[in-house]
CSV table of N, CA and C in Angstrom, one decimal:
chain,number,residue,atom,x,y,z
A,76,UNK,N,-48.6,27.1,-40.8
A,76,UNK,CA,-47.3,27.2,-40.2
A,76,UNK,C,-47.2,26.4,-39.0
A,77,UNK,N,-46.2,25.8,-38.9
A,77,UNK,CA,-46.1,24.6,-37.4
A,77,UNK,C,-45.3,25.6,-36.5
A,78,UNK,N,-46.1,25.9,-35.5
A,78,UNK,CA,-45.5,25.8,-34.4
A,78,UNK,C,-44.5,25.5,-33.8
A,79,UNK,N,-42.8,26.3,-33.4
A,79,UNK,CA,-41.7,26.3,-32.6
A,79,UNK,C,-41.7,26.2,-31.6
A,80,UNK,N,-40.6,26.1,-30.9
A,80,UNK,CA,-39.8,26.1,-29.4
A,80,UNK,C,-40.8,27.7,-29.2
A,81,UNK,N,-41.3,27.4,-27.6
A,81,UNK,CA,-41.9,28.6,-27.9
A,81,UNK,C,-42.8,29.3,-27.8
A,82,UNK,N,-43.6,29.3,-29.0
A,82,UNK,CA,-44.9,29.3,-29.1
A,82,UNK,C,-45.9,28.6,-28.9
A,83,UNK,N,-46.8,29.0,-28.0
A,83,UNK,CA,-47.8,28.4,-27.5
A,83,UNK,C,-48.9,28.6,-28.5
A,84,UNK,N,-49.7,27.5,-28.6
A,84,UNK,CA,-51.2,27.6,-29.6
A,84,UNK,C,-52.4,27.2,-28.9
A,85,UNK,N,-53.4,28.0,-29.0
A,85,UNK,CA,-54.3,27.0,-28.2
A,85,UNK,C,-55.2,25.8,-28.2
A,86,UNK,N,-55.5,25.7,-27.2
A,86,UNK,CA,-56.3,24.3,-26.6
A,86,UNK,C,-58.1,24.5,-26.8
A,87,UNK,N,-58.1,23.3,-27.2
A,87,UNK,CA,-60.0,23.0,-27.2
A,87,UNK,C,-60.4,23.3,-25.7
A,88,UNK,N,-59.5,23.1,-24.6
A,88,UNK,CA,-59.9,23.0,-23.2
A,88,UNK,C,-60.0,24.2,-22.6
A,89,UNK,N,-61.0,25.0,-22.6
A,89,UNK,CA,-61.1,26.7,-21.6
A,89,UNK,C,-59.7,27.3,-21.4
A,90,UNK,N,-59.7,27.3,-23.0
A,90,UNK,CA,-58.5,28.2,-23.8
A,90,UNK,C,-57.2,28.8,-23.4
A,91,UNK,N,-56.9,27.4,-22.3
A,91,UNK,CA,-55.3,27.8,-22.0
A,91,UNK,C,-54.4,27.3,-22.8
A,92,UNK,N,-53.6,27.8,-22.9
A,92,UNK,CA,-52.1,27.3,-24.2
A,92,UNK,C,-51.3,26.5,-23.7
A,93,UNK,N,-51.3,25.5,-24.8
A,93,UNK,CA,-50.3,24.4,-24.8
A,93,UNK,C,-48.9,24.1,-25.8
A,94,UNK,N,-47.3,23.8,-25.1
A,94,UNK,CA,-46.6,24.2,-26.0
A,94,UNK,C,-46.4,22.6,-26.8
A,95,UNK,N,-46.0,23.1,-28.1
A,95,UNK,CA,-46.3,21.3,-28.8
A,95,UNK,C,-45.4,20.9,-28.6
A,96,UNK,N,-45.5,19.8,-29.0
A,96,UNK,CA,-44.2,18.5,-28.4
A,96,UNK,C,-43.1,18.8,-29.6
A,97,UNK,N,-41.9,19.4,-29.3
A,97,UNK,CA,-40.9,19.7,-29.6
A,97,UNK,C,-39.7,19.1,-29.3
A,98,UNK,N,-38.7,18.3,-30.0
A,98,UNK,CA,-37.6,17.0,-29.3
A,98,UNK,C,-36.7,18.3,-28.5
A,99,UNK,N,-36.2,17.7,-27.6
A,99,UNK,CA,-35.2,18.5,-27.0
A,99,UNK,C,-34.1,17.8,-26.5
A,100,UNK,N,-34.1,16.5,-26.8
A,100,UNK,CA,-32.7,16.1,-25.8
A,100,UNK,C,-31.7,15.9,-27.4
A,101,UNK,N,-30.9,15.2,-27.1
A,101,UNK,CA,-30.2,14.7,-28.3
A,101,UNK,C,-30.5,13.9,-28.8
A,102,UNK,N,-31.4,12.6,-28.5
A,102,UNK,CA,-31.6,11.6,-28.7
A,102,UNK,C,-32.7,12.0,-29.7
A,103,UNK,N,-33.5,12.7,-29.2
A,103,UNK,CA,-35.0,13.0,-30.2
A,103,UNK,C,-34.6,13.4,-31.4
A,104,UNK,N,-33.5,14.2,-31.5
A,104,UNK,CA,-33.3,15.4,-32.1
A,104,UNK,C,-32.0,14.6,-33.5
A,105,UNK,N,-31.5,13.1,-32.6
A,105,UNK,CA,-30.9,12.1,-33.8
A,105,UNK,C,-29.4,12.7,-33.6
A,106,UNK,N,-29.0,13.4,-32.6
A,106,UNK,CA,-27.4,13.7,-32.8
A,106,UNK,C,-26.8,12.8,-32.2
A,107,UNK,N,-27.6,11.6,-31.0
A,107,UNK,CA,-26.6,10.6,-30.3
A,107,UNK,C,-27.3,9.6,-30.5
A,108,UNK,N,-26.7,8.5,-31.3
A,108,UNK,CA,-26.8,7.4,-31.6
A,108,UNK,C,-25.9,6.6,-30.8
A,109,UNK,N,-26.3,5.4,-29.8
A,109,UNK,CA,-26.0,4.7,-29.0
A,109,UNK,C,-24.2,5.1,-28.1
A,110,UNK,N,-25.1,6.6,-27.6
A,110,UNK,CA,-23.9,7.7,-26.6
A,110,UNK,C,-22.6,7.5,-27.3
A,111,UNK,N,-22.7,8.3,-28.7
A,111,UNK,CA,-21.5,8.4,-29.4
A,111,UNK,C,-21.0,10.0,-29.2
A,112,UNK,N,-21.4,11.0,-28.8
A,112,UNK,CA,-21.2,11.9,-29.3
A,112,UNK,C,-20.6,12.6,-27.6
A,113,UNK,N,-19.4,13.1,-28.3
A,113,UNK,CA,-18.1,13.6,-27.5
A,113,UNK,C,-17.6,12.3,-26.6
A,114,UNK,N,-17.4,11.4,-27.0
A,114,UNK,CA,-16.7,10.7,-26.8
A,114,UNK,C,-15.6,9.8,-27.7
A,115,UNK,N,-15.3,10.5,-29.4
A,115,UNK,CA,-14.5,9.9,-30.1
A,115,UNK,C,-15.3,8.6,-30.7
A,116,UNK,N,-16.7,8.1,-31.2
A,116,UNK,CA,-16.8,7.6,-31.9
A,116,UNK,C,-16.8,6.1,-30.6
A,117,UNK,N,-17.3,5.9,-29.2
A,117,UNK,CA,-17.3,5.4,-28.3
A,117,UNK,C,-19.0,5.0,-27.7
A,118,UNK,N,-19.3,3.8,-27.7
A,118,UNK,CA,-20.3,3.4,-27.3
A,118,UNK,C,-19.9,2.9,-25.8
A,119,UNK,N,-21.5,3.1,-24.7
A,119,UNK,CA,-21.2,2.6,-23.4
A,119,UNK,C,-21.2,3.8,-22.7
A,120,UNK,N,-21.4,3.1,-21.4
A,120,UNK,CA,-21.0,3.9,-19.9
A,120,UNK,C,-20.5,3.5,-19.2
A,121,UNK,N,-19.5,4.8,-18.4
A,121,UNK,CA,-18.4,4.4,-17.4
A,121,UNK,C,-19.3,3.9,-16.1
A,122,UNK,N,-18.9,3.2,-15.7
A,122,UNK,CA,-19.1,2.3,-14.1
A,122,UNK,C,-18.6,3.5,-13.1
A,123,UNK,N,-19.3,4.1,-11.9
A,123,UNK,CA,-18.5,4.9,-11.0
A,123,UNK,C,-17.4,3.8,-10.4
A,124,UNK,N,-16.9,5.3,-10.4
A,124,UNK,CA,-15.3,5.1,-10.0
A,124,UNK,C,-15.2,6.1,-8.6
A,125,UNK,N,-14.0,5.8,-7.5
A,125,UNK,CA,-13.5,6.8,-6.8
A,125,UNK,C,-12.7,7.8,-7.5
A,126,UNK,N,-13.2,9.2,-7.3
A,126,UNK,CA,-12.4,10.2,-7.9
A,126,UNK,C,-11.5,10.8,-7.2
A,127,UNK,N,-10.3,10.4,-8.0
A,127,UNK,CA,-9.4,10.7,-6.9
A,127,UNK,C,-8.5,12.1,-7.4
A,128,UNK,N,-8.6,13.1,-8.4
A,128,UNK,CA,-7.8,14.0,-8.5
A,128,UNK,C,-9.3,15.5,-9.1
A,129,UNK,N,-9.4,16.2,-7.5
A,129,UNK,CA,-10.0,17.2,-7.6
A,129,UNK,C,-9.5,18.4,-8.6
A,130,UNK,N,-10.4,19.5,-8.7
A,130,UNK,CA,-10.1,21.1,-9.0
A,130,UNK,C,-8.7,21.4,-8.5
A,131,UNK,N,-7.8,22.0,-9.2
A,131,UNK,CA,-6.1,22.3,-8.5
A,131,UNK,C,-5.0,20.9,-8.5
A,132,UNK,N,-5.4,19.9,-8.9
A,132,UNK,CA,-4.5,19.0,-8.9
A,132,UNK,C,-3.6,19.2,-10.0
A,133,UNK,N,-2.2,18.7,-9.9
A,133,UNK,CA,-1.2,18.6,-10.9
A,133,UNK,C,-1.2,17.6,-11.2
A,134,UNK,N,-1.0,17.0,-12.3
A,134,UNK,CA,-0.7,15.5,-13.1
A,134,UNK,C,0.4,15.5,-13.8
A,135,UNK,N,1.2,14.4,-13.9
A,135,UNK,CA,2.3,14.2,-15.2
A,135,UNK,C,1.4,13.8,-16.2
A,136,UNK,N,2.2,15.0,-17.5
A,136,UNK,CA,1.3,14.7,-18.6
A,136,UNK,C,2.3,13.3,-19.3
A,137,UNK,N,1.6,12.3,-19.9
A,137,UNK,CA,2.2,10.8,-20.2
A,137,UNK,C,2.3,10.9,-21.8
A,138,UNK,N,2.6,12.0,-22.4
A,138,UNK,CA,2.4,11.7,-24.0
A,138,UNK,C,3.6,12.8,-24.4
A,139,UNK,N,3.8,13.2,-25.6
A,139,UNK,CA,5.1,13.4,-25.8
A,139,UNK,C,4.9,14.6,-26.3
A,140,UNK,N,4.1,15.5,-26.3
A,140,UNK,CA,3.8,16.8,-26.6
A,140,UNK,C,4.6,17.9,-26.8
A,141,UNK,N,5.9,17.3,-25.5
A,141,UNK,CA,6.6,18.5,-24.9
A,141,UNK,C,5.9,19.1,-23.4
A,142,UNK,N,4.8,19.2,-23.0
A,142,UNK,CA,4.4,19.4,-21.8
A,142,UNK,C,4.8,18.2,-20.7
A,143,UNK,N,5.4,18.6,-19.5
A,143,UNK,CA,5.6,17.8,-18.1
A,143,UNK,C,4.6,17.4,-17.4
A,144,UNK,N,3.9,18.5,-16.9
A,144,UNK,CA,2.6,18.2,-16.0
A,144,UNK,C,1.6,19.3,-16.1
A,145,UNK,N,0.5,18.9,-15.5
A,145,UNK,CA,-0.8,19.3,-16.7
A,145,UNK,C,-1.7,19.7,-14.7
A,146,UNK,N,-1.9,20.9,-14.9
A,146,UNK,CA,-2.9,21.4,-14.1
A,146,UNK,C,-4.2,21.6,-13.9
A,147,UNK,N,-5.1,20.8,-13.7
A,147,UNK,CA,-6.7,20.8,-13.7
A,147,UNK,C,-7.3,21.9,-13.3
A,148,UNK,N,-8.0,22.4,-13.9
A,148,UNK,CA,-9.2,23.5,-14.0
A,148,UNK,C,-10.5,23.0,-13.9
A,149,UNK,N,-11.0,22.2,-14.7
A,149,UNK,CA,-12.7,21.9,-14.4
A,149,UNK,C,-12.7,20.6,-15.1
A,150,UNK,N,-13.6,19.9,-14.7
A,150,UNK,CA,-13.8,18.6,-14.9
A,150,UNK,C,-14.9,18.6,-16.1
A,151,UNK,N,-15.0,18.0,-17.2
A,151,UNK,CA,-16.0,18.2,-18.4
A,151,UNK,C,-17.5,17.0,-17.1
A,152,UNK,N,-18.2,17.3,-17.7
A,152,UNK,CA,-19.4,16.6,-17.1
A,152,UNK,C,-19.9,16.8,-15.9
A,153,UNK,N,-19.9,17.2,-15.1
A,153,UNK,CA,-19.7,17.3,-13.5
A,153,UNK,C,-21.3,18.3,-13.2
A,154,UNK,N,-22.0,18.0,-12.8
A,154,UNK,CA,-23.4,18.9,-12.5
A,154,UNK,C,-23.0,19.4,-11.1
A,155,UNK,N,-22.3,19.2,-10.5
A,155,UNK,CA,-21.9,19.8,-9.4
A,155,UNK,C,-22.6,19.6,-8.1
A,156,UNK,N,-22.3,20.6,-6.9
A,156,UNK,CA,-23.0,20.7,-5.4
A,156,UNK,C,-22.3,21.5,-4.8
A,157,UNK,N,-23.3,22.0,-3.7
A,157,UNK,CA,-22.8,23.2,-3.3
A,157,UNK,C,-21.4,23.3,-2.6
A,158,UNK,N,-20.5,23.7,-2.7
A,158,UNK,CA,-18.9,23.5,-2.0
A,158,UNK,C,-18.3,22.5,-2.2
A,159,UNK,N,-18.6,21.5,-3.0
A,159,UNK,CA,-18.2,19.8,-3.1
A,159,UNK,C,-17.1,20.0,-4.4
A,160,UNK,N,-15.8,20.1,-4.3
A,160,UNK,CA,-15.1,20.3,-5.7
A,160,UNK,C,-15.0,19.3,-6.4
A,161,UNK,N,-15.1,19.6,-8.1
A,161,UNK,CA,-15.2,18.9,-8.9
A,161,UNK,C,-14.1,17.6,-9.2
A,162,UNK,N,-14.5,16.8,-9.1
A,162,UNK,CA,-13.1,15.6,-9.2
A,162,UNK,C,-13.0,14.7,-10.7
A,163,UNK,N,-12.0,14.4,-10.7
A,163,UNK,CA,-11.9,13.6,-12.4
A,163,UNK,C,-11.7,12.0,-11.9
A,164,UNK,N,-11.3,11.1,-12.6
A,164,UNK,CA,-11.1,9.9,-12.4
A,164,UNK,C,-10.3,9.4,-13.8
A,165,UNK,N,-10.1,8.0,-13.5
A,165,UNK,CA,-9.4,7.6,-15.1
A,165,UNK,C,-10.8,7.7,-16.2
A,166,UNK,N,-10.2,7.8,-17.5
A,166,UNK,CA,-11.1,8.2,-18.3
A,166,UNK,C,-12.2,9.8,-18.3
A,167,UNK,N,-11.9,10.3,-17.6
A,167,UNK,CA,-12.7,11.9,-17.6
A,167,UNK,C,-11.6,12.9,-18.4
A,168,UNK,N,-12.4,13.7,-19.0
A,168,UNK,CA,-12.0,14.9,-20.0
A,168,UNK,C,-11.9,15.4,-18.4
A,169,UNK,N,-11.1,16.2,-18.8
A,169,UNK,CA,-10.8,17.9,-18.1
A,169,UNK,C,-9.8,18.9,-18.7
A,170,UNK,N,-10.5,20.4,-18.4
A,170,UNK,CA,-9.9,21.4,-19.0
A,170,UNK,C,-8.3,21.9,-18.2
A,171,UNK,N,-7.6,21.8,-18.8
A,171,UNK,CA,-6.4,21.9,-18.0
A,171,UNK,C,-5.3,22.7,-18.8
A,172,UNK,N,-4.3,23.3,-17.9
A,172,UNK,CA,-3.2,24.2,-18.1
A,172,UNK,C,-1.8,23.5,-18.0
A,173,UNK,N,-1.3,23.8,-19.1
A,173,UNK,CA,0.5,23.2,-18.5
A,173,UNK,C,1.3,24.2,-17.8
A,174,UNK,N,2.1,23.3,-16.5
A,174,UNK,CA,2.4,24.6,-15.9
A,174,UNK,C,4.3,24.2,-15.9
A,175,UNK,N,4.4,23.1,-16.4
A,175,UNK,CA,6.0,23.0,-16.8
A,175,UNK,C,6.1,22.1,-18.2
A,176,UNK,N,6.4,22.9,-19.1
A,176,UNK,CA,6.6,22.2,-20.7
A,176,UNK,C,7.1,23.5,-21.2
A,177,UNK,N,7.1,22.7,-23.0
A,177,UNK,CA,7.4,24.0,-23.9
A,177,UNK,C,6.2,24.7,-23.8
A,178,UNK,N,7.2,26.3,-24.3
A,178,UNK,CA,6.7,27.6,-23.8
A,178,UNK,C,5.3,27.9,-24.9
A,179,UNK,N,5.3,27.4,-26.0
A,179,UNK,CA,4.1,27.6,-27.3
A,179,UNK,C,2.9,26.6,-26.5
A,180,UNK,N,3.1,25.6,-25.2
A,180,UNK,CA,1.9,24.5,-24.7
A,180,UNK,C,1.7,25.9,-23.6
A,181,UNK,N,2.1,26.4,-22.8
A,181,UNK,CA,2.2,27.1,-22.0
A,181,UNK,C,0.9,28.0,-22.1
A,182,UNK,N,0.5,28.8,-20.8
A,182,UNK,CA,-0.3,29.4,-20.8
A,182,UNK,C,-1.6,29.8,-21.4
A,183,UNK,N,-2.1,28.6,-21.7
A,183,UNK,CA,-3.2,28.1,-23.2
A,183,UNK,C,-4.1,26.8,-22.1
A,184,UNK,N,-5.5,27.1,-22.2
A,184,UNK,CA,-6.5,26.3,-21.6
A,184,UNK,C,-6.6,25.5,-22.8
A,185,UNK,N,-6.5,23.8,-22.2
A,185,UNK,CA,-6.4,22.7,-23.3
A,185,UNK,C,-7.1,21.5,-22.5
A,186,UNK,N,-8.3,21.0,-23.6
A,186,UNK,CA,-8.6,19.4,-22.6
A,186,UNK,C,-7.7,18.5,-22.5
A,187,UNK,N,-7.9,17.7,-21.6
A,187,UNK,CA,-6.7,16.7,-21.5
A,187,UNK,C,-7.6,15.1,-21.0
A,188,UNK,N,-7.5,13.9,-20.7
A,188,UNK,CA,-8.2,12.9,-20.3
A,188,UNK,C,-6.9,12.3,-19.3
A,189,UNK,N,-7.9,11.7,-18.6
A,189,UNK,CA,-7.0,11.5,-17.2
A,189,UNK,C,-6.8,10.0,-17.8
A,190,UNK,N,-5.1,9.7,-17.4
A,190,UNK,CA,-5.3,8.3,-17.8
A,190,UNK,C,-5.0,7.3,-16.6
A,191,UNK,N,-3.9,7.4,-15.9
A,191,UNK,CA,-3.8,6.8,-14.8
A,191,UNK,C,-3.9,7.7,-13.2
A,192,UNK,N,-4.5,7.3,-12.3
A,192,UNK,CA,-5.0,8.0,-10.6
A,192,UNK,C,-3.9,6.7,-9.6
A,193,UNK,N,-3.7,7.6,-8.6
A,193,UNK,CA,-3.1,6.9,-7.2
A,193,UNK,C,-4.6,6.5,-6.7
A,194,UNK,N,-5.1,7.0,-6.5
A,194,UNK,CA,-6.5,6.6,-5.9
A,194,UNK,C,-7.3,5.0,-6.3
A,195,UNK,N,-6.8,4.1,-5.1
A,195,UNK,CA,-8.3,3.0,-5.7
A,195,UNK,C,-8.8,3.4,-5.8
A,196,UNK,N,-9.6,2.7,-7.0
A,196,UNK,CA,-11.2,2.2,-7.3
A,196,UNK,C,-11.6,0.7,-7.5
A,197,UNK,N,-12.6,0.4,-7.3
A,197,UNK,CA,-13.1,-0.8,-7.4
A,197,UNK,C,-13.6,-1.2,-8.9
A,198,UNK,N,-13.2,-2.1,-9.6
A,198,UNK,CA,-13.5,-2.8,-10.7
A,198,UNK,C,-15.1,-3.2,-10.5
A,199,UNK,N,-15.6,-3.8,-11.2
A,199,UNK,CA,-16.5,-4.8,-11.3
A,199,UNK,C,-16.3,-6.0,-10.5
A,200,UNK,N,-15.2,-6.9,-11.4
A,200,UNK,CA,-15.3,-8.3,-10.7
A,200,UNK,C,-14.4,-8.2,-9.9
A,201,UNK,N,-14.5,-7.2,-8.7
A,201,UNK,CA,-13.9,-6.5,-7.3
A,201,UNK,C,-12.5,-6.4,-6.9
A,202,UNK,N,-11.7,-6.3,-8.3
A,202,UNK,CA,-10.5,-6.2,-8.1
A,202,UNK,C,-10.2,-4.9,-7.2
A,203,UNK,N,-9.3,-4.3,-6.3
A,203,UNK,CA,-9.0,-2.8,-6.4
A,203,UNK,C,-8.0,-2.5,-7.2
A,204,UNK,N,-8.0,-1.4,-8.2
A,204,UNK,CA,-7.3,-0.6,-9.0
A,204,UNK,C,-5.9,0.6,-8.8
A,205,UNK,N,-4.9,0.5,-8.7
A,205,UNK,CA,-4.4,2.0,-8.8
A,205,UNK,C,-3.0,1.7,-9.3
A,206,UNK,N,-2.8,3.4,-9.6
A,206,UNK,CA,-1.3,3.4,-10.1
A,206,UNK,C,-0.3,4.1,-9.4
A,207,UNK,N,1.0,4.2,-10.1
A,207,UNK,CA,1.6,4.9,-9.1
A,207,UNK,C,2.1,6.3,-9.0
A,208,UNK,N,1.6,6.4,-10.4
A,208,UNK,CA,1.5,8.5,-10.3
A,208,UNK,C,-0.1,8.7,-11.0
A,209,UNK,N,-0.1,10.0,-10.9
A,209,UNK,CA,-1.3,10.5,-11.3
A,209,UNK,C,-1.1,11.2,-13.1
A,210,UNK,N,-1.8,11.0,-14.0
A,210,UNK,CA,-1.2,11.0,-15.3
A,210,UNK,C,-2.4,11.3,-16.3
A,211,UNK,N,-2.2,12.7,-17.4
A,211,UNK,CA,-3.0,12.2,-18.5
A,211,UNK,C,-2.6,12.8,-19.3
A,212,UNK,N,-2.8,13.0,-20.8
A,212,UNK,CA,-3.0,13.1,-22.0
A,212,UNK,C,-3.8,14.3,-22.5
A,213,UNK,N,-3.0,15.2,-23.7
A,213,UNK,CA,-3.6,16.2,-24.1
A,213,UNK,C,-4.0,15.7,-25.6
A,214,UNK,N,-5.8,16.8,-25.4
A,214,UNK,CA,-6.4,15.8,-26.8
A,214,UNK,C,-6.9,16.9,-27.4
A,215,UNK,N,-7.3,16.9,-27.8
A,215,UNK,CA,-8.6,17.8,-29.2
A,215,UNK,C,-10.0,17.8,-28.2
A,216,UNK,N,-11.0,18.4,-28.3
A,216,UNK,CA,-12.1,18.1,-27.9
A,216,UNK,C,-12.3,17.5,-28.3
A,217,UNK,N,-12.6,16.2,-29.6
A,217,UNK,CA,-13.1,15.4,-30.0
A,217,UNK,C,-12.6,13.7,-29.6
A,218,UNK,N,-11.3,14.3,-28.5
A,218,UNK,CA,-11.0,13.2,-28.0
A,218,UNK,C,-9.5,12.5,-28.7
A,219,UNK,N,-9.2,13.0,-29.9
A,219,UNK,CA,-7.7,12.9,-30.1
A,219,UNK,C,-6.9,13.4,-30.0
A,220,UNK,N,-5.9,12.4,-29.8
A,220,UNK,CA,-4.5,13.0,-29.1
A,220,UNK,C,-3.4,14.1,-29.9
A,221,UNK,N,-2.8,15.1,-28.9
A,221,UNK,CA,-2.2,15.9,-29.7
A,221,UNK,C,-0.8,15.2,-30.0
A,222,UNK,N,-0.3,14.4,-29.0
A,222,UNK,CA,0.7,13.4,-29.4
A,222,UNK,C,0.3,12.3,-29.9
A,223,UNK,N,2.1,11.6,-30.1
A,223,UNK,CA,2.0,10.4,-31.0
A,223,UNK,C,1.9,9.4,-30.0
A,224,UNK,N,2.4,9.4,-28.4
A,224,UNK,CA,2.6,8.0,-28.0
A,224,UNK,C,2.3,8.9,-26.5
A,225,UNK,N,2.1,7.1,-25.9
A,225,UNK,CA,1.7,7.4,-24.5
A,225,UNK,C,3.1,6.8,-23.5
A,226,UNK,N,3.5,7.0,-22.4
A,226,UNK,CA,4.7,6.4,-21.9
A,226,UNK,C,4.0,6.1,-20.4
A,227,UNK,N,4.4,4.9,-20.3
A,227,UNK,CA,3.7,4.1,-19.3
A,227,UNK,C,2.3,3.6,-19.3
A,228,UNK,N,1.7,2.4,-18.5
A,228,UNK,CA,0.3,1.8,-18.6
A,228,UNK,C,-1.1,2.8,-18.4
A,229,UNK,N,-2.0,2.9,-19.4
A,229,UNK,CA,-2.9,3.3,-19.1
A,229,UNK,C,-4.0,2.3,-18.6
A,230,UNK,N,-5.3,3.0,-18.1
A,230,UNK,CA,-6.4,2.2,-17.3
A,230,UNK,C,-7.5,2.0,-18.7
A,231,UNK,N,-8.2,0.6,-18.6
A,231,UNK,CA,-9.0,-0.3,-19.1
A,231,UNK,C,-9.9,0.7,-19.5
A,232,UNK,N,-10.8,1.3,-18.3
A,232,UNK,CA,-11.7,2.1,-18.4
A,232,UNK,C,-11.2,3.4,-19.2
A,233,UNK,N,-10.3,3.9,-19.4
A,233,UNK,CA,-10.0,5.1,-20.1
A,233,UNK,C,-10.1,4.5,-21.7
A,234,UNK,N,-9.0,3.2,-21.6
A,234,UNK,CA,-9.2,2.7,-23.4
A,234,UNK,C,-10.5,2.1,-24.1
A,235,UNK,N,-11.7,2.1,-22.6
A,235,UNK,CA,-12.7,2.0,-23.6
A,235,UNK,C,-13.3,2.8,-24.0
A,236,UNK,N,-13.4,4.0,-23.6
A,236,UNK,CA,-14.3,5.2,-23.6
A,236,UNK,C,-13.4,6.0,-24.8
A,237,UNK,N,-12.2,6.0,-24.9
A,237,UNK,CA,-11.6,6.7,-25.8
A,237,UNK,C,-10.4,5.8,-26.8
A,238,UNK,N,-10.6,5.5,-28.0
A,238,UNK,CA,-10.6,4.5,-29.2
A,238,UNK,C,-8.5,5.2,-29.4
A,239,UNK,N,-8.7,6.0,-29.5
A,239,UNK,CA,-7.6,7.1,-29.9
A,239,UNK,C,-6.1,7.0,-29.2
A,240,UNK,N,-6.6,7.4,-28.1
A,240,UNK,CA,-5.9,7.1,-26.7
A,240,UNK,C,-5.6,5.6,-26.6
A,241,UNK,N,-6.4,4.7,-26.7
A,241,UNK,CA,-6.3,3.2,-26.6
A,241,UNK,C,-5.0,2.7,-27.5
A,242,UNK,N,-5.3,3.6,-28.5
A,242,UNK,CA,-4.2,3.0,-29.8
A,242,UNK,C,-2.6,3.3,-29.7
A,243,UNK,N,-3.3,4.5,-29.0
A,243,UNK,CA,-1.3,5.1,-28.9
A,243,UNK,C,-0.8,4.4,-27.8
A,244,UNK,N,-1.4,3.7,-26.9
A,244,UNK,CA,-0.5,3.5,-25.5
A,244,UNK,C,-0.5,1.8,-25.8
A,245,UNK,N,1.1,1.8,-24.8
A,245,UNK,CA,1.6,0.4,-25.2
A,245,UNK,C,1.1,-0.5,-24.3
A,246,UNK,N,0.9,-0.2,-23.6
A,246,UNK,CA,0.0,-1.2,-22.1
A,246,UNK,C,-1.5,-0.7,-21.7
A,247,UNK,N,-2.3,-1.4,-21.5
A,247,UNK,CA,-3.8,-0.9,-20.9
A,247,UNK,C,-3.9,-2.5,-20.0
A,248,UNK,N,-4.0,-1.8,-18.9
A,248,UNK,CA,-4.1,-2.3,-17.3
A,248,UNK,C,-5.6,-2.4,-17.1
């Protein structure tokens, strides 16, 4: 019988227990193949960015749902610190509430991905970045959109990271 998560067996060495090598991340274990997984089918990593829309922020939602503006609750990925509130950026999931739309979007915890921030950030080849409202999109966990279309420019970094989103919007800045 082999040995699980767990169970210790012992050692030839003054018979202390050793636990066997067991995969544990995702990578060992073959569910993420080159950082596909919860991100829609998206290879790569985001570049830090300044986060500019903390825990409590309102946003205009930019897609046709029927919801107006979309209220942040928690930021997907975020390991946190002590008192330091969670912040999103373009391209971040976050779990969020509508707090002016149709009444059936209403009152229902829904992910959403941030598409455009007021907040610079710095590019790569050192451009600075920003828009002129703060804006995102309600999706599926899996990263697709519950609408058909996006209204107004989304950010570079958001259409790379999510394929779905990239397709519905008519501009990427």
């Amino acid at each position: 019988m082999e040995p699980g998560r767990g169970e210790a067996i012992a050692c030839s060495f003054g018979g202390r227990a050793e636990l066997p090598a067991v995969p544990t991340c995702r990578s060992e274990l073959g569910l993420c193949r080159l950082g596909l997984v919860g991100r829609g089918g998206t290879a790569g990593n985001k570049f830090r960015m300044s986060l500019g829309l903390p825990v409590a922020a309102t946003v205009n939602c930019a897609d046709n749902t029927g919801a107006k503006n979309l209220y942040i609750i928690s930021v997907k990925g975020i390991k946190g610190r002590l008192n330091r509130l969670p912040s999103a950026c373009v391209g971040d999931m976050v779990m969020a509430t509508v707090k002016k739309g149709k009444p059936d979007l209403r009152k229902k915890v829904m992910p959403a991905v941030i598409v455009r921030q007021r907040k610079p950030w710095r590019r790569k080849d050192g451009v600075y970045m920003y828009f002129e409202d703060n804006a995102g999109v309600i999706v599926n966990p899996k990263g697709e959109m519950k609408g058909s279309a996006i209204t107004g420019p989304i950010g570079k970094e958001c259409a790379d990271l999510w394929p779905r989103i990239a397709s519905a919007a008519n501009a990427i800045v």
